[in-house]
PDB file of C-alpha atoms in Angstrom:
ATOM      1  CA  UNK A 199      24.817  45.093 -13.338  1.00 35.00           C
ATOM      2  CA  UNK A 200      23.086  47.228 -10.733  1.00 37.00           C
ATOM      3  CA  UNK A 201      20.100  45.742  -8.935  1.00 37.00           C
ATOM      4  CA  UNK A 202      17.327  48.248  -8.283  1.00 39.00           C
ATOM      5  CA  UNK A 203      15.609  47.648  -4.989  1.00 41.00           C
ATOM      6  CA  UNK A 204      12.211  49.300  -4.606  1.00 45.00           C
ATOM      7  CA  UNK A 205      11.698  51.722  -1.779  1.00 52.00           C
ATOM      8  CA  UNK A 206       9.598  50.192   0.969  1.00 54.00           C
ATOM      9  CA  UNK A 207       6.953  52.528   2.360  1.00 52.00           C
ATOM     10  CA  UNK A 208       4.379  52.555   5.104  1.00 53.00           C
ATOM     11  CA  UNK A 209       2.120  55.303   6.397  1.00 53.00           C
ATOM     12  CA  UNK A 210      -0.159  55.830   9.330  1.00 55.00           C
ATOM     13  CA  UNK A 211      -2.350  58.843   9.822  1.00 47.00           C
ATOM     14  CA  UNK A 212      -4.181  59.355  13.072  1.00 42.00           C
ATOM     15  CA  UNK A 213      -6.307  62.431  13.497  1.00 38.00           C
ATOM     16  CA  UNK A 214      -7.688  62.862  16.965  1.00 35.00           C
ATOM     17  CA  UNK A 215     -10.277  65.597  17.063  1.00 31.00           C
ATOM     18  CA  UNK A 216     -12.558  64.592  19.870  1.00 28.00           C
ATOM     19  CA  UNK A 217     -13.202  60.879  19.378  1.00 25.00           C
ATOM     20  CA  UNK A 218     -12.550  60.613  15.618  1.00 26.00           C
ATOM     21  CA  UNK A 219      -9.651  58.363  14.601  1.00 25.00           C
ATOM     22  CA  UNK A 220      -8.399  57.437  11.145  1.00 26.00           C
ATOM     23  CA  UNK A 221      -5.678  54.858  10.585  1.00 27.00           C
ATOM     24  CA  UNK A 222      -4.337  54.133   7.098  1.00 27.00           C
ATOM     25  CA  UNK A 223      -1.538  51.782   6.094  1.00 28.00           C
ATOM     26  CA  UNK A 224      -0.125  51.753   2.551  1.00 31.00           C
ATOM     27  CA  UNK A 225       2.860  50.009   0.974  1.00 33.00           C
ATOM     28  CA  UNK A 226       4.037  50.739  -2.566  1.00 35.00           C
ATOM     29  CA  UNK A 227       7.298  51.138  -4.507  1.00 36.00           C
ATOM     30  CA  UNK A 228       7.950  54.272  -6.559  1.00 37.00           C
ATOM     31  CA  UNK A 229      10.820  55.611  -8.676  1.00 36.00           C
ATOM     32  CA  UNK A 230      12.649  58.762  -7.641  1.00 38.00           C
ATOM     33  CA  UNK A 231      13.632  61.628  -9.908  1.00 37.00           C
ATOM     34  CA  UNK A 232      12.916  64.775  -7.876  1.00 40.00           C
ATOM     35  CA  UNK A 233      14.936  67.923  -8.528  1.00 43.00           C
ATOM     36  CA  UNK A 234      17.058  69.066  -5.598  1.00 45.00           C
ATOM     37  CA  UNK A 235      16.557  72.647  -4.546  1.00 62.00           C
ATOM     38  CA  UNK A 236      17.257  71.874  -0.873  1.00 78.00           C
ATOM     39  CA  UNK A 237      21.014  71.866  -1.028  1.00 73.00           C
ATOM     40  CA  UNK A 238      23.558  69.202  -1.658  1.00 75.00           C
ATOM     41  CA  UNK A 239      22.063  66.656   0.756  1.00 80.00           C
ATOM     42  CA  UNK A 240      18.801  66.015  -1.103  1.00 83.00           C
ATOM     43  CA  UNK A 241      20.416  63.627  -3.555  1.00 79.00           C
ATOM     44  CA  UNK A 242      23.126  62.295  -1.230  1.00 80.00           C
ATOM     45  CA  UNK A 243      23.219  58.564  -0.654  1.00 82.00           C
ATOM     46  CA  UNK A 244      23.271  56.902   2.766  1.00 81.00           C
ATOM     47  CA  UNK A 245      27.068  56.646   2.832  1.00 80.00           C
ATOM     48  CA  UNK A 246      27.311  60.433   2.401  1.00 84.00           C
ATOM     49  CA  UNK A 247      24.616  61.524   4.877  1.00 86.00           C
ATOM     50  CA  UNK A 248      24.865  62.356   8.548  1.00 87.00           C
ATOM     51  CA  UNK A 249      21.535  62.145  10.410  1.00 91.00           C
ATOM     52  CA  UNK A 250      21.250  65.932  10.763  1.00 91.00           C
ATOM     53  CA  UNK A 251      21.797  66.429   7.028  1.00 91.00           C
ATOM     54  CA  UNK A 252      19.177  63.805   6.158  1.00 92.00           C
ATOM     55  CA  UNK A 253      16.661  65.384   8.557  1.00 94.00           C
ATOM     56  CA  UNK A 254      17.191  68.885   7.127  1.00 93.00           C
ATOM     57  CA  UNK A 255      16.860  67.607   3.552  1.00 94.00           C
ATOM     58  CA  UNK A 256      13.617  65.710   4.284  1.00 96.00           C
ATOM     59  CA  UNK A 257      12.094  68.738   6.060  1.00 96.00           C
ATOM     60  CA  UNK A 258      13.106  71.036   3.197  1.00 95.00           C
ATOM     61  CA  UNK A 259      11.790  68.672   0.494  1.00 96.00           C
ATOM     62  CA  UNK A 260       8.483  68.152   2.320  1.00 97.00           C
ATOM     63  CA  UNK A 261       8.109  71.913   2.732  1.00 97.00           C
ATOM     64  CA  UNK A 262       8.782  72.375  -1.001  1.00 96.00           C
ATOM     65  CA  UNK A 263       5.874  70.008  -1.736  1.00 97.00           C
ATOM     66  CA  UNK A 264       3.658  71.906   0.689  1.00 97.00           C
ATOM     67  CA  UNK A 265       4.689  75.209  -0.888  1.00 96.00           C
ATOM     68  CA  UNK A 266       3.751  73.904  -4.371  1.00 96.00           C
ATOM     69  CA  UNK A 267       0.306  73.054  -2.950  1.00 97.00           C
ATOM     70  CA  UNK A 268      -0.097  76.513  -1.374  1.00 97.00           C
ATOM     71  CA  UNK A 269       0.282  75.224   2.183  1.00 97.00           C
ATOM     72  CA  UNK A 270       2.370  76.624   5.008  1.00 95.00           C
ATOM     73  CA  UNK A 271       5.697  75.099   5.944  1.00 97.00           C
ATOM     74  CA  UNK A 272       6.029  72.578   8.745  1.00 98.00           C
ATOM     75  CA  UNK A 273       8.264  73.568  11.646  1.00 97.00           C
ATOM     76  CA  UNK A 274      10.812  71.185  13.117  1.00 97.00           C
ATOM     77  CA  UNK A 275       9.764  69.876  16.524  1.00 97.00           C
ATOM     78  CA  UNK A 276      12.399  68.270  18.757  1.00 97.00           C
ATOM     79  CA  UNK A 277       9.876  65.996  20.495  1.00 97.00           C
ATOM     80  CA  UNK A 278       8.583  64.652  17.190  1.00 98.00           C
ATOM     81  CA  UNK A 279      12.173  64.213  16.024  1.00 98.00           C
ATOM     82  CA  UNK A 280      13.006  62.260  19.186  1.00 98.00           C
ATOM     83  CA  UNK A 281      10.002  59.965  18.674  1.00 97.00           C
ATOM     84  CA  UNK A 282      10.850  59.485  14.984  1.00 97.00           C
ATOM     85  CA  UNK A 283      14.503  58.685  15.682  1.00 97.00           C
ATOM     86  CA  UNK A 284      13.643  56.244  18.463  1.00 95.00           C
ATOM     87  CA  UNK A 285      11.308  54.430  16.071  1.00 95.00           C
ATOM     88  CA  UNK A 286      13.934  54.454  13.341  1.00 93.00           C
ATOM     89  CA  UNK A 287      16.415  52.915  15.769  1.00 92.00           C
ATOM     90  CA  UNK A 288      13.856  50.154  16.530  1.00 93.00           C
ATOM     91  CA  UNK A 289      13.576  49.298  12.824  1.00 94.00           C
ATOM     92  CA  UNK A 290      17.298  49.426  12.018  1.00 91.00           C
ATOM     93  CA  UNK A 291      18.622  45.871  11.730  1.00 88.00           C
ATOM     94  CA  UNK A 292      15.751  44.253  13.640  1.00 91.00           C
ATOM     95  CA  UNK A 293      13.711  42.871  10.745  1.00 91.00           C
ATOM     96  CA  UNK A 294      10.820  45.164  11.692  1.00 90.00           C
ATOM     97  CA  UNK A 295       9.411  47.594   9.144  1.00 92.00           C
ATOM     98  CA  UNK A 296       6.170  48.741  10.687  1.00 91.00           C
ATOM     99  CA  UNK A 297       4.647  51.528  12.760  1.00 92.00           C
ATOM    100  CA  UNK A 298       5.101  49.566  15.972  1.00 90.00           C
ATOM    101  CA  UNK A 299       8.065  47.246  16.468  1.00 90.00           C
ATOM    102  CA  UNK A 300       8.671  44.777  19.261  1.00 88.00           C
ATOM    103  CA  UNK A 301       9.078  46.544  22.594  1.00 86.00           C
ATOM    104  CA  UNK A 302       7.446  49.863  21.672  1.00 89.00           C
ATOM    105  CA  UNK A 303       3.940  51.219  21.491  1.00 88.00           C
ATOM    106  CA  UNK A 304       1.916  52.604  18.616  1.00 92.00           C
ATOM    107  CA  UNK A 305       2.591  56.160  17.430  1.00 94.00           C
ATOM    108  CA  UNK A 306       0.280  57.833  19.959  1.00 93.00           C
ATOM    109  CA  UNK A 307       2.065  56.121  22.852  1.00 93.00           C
ATOM    110  CA  UNK A 308       5.457  57.071  21.437  1.00 94.00           C
ATOM    111  CA  UNK A 309       4.362  60.717  21.186  1.00 95.00           C
ATOM    112  CA  UNK A 310       3.121  60.624  24.782  1.00 94.00           C
ATOM    113  CA  UNK A 311       6.478  59.193  25.886  1.00 95.00           C
ATOM    114  CA  UNK A 312       8.378  62.203  24.456  1.00 96.00           C
ATOM    115  CA  UNK A 313       5.904  64.736  25.879  1.00 95.00           C
ATOM    116  CA  UNK A 314       4.327  65.746  22.569  1.00 95.00           C
ATOM    117  CA  UNK A 315       0.816  64.641  23.542  1.00 93.00           C
ATOM    118  CA  UNK A 316       0.586  66.107  27.015  1.00 89.00           C
ATOM    119  CA  UNK A 317      -0.532  69.229  28.814  1.00 84.00           C
ATOM    120  CA  UNK A 318      -4.331  69.198  28.485  1.00 84.00           C
ATOM    121  CA  UNK A 319      -4.567  69.546  24.714  1.00 85.00           C
ATOM    122  CA  UNK A 320      -7.937  70.603  23.305  1.00 87.00           C
ATOM    123  CA  UNK A 321      -7.076  69.406  19.793  1.00 87.00           C
ATOM    124  CA  UNK A 322      -4.324  67.339  18.268  1.00 91.00           C
ATOM    125  CA  UNK A 323      -3.439  65.430  15.118  1.00 94.00           C
ATOM    126  CA  UNK A 324      -0.552  63.178  14.220  1.00 95.00           C
ATOM    127  CA  UNK A 325       0.627  60.914  11.453  1.00 96.00           C
ATOM    128  CA  UNK A 326       3.687  59.003  10.366  1.00 96.00           C
ATOM    129  CA  UNK A 327       5.415  58.043   7.134  1.00 97.00           C
ATOM    130  CA  UNK A 328       8.163  55.440   7.096  1.00 96.00           C
ATOM    131  CA  UNK A 329      10.371  54.274   4.246  1.00 95.00           C
ATOM    132  CA  UNK A 330      13.635  52.551   3.496  1.00 94.00           C
ATOM    133  CA  UNK A 331      15.619  52.087   0.330  1.00 93.00           C
ATOM    134  CA  UNK A 332      18.999  51.097  -1.056  1.00 91.00           C
ATOM    135  CA  UNK A 333      21.513  53.106  -3.107  1.00 89.00           C
ATOM    136  CA  UNK A 334      19.972  55.868  -5.209  1.00 88.00           C
ATOM    137  CA  UNK A 335      16.538  54.925  -3.857  1.00 92.00           C
ATOM    138  CA  UNK A 336      17.659  55.841  -0.325  1.00 92.00           C
ATOM    139  CA  UNK A 337      18.349  59.536  -0.925  1.00 92.00           C
ATOM    140  CA  UNK A 338      16.067  62.111   0.731  1.00 94.00           C
ATOM    141  CA  UNK A 339      14.814  63.132  -2.751  1.00 93.00           C
ATOM    142  CA  UNK A 340      13.952  59.532  -3.625  1.00 94.00           C
ATOM    143  CA  UNK A 341      12.139  58.986  -0.338  1.00 95.00           C
ATOM    144  CA  UNK A 342      10.019  62.167  -0.568  1.00 96.00           C
ATOM    145  CA  UNK A 343       9.293  61.481  -4.251  1.00 95.00           C
ATOM    146  CA  UNK A 344       8.110  57.969  -3.370  1.00 95.00           C
ATOM    147  CA  UNK A 345       5.920  59.332  -0.574  1.00 97.00           C
ATOM    148  CA  UNK A 346       4.406  61.874  -2.988  1.00 97.00           C
ATOM    149  CA  UNK A 347       3.486  59.036  -5.376  1.00 96.00           C
ATOM    150  CA  UNK A 348       1.611  57.138  -2.659  1.00 95.00           C
ATOM    151  CA  UNK A 349      -1.813  58.465  -1.689  1.00 93.00           C
ATOM    152  CA  UNK A 350      -1.566  57.898   2.069  1.00 94.00           C
ATOM    153  CA  UNK A 351       1.930  59.339   2.361  1.00 96.00           C
ATOM    154  CA  UNK A 352       1.009  62.281   0.157  1.00 96.00           C
ATOM    155  CA  UNK A 353      -2.038  62.931   2.345  1.00 96.00           C
ATOM    156  CA  UNK A 354       0.197  63.251   5.417  1.00 97.00           C
ATOM    157  CA  UNK A 355       2.658  65.545   3.634  1.00 98.00           C
ATOM    158  CA  UNK A 356      -0.084  67.806   2.288  1.00 98.00           C
ATOM    159  CA  UNK A 357      -2.401  67.697   5.295  1.00 97.00           C
ATOM    160  CA  UNK A 358      -3.689  71.051   6.527  1.00 95.00           C
ATOM    161  CA  UNK A 359      -4.007  69.428   9.969  1.00 93.00           C
ATOM    162  CA  UNK A 360      -0.247  69.241  10.577  1.00 96.00           C
ATOM    163  CA  UNK A 361       2.006  72.124  11.621  1.00 97.00           C
ATOM    164  CA  UNK A 362       5.148  70.352  12.870  1.00 97.00           C
ATOM    165  CA  UNK A 363       7.505  67.584  11.765  1.00 98.00           C
ATOM    166  CA  UNK A 364      10.196  65.407  13.266  1.00 98.00           C
ATOM    167  CA  UNK A 365      12.432  63.221  11.099  1.00 98.00           C
ATOM    168  CA  UNK A 366      14.394  60.118  12.029  1.00 96.00           C
ATOM    169  CA  UNK A 367      17.191  58.756   9.839  1.00 95.00           C
ATOM    170  CA  UNK A 368      19.466  55.735  10.054  1.00 92.00           C
ATOM    171  CA  UNK A 369      22.028  54.442   7.571  1.00 91.00           C
ATOM    172  CA  UNK A 370      21.003  50.809   7.320  1.00 90.00           C
ATOM    173  CA  UNK A 371      18.002  48.627   6.563  1.00 91.00           C
ATOM    174  CA  UNK A 372      15.477  46.691   8.619  1.00 93.00           C
ATOM    175  CA  UNK A 373      17.270  43.486   7.555  1.00 89.00           C
ATOM    176  CA  UNK A 374      20.584  44.776   8.880  1.00 81.00           C
ATOM    177  CA  UNK A 375      22.353  45.473   5.584  1.00 75.00           C
ATOM    178  CA  UNK A 376      24.545  48.519   6.146  1.00 67.00           C
ATOM    179  CA  UNK A 377      25.660  48.831   2.509  1.00 69.00           C
ATOM    180  CA  UNK A 378      24.047  51.937   1.071  1.00 80.00           C
ATOM    181  CA  UNK A 379      20.714  51.534   2.853  1.00 91.00           C
ATOM    182  CA  UNK A 380      18.711  54.299   4.515  1.00 93.00           C
ATOM    183  CA  UNK A 381      15.673  54.194   6.829  1.00 94.00           C
ATOM    184  CA  UNK A 382      13.455  57.252   7.324  1.00 96.00           C
ATOM    185  CA  UNK A 383      10.616  58.072   9.722  1.00 97.00           C
ATOM    186  CA  UNK A 384       8.621  61.312   9.437  1.00 97.00           C
ATOM    187  CA  UNK A 385       6.331  62.106  12.372  1.00 97.00           C
ATOM    188  CA  UNK A 386       3.787  64.859  11.667  1.00 97.00           C
ATOM    189  CA  UNK A 387       1.863  66.688  14.358  1.00 96.00           C
ATOM    190  CA  UNK A 388      -0.413  69.445  15.571  1.00 94.00           C
ATOM    191  CA  UNK A 389      -0.976  70.467  19.212  1.00 90.00           C
ATOM    192  CA  UNK A 390      -3.512  73.000  20.398  1.00 89.00           C
ATOM    193  CA  UNK A 391      -3.585  73.689  24.139  1.00 78.00           C
TER     194      UNK A 391
END
């Protein structure tokens, strides 16, 4: 008998336009049944995915959702990807599933550390979705579908404020189980100099 583990989700959205800040945290399980039009990696399980394949699938699936909503596609940003992967690495096997794990700062600090929030910006926005799942609930399709069924995660994906995305992926779980688990971090951003 297969045991279905719910996908674990968390989201943070921080919009910094002058002094305005919004922080939102949500956690909810959701089933996954999204169709895969983003190639063979959208429905691949953690044992079948390399990090680059997972990142491409998540970006493609998020851009499909944005396209359905009449929004422009997000562009991959290497600095956001670096921040997302570093955070993913902090969660993998450490027992931490949060937007700030032991030994690292909050999202804004992490984006400063990779040079994303630097250079005299006149306007910026950033947000983050995190998730992990097991087996069929750890595929890129399952993760994006779960995010789309959670209001805070959906808001980040469909935000008109974001133009760029970086994705982190690790085969594993926060508890350290390596068997068919996958952890994902999506860092969204906008920079205007």
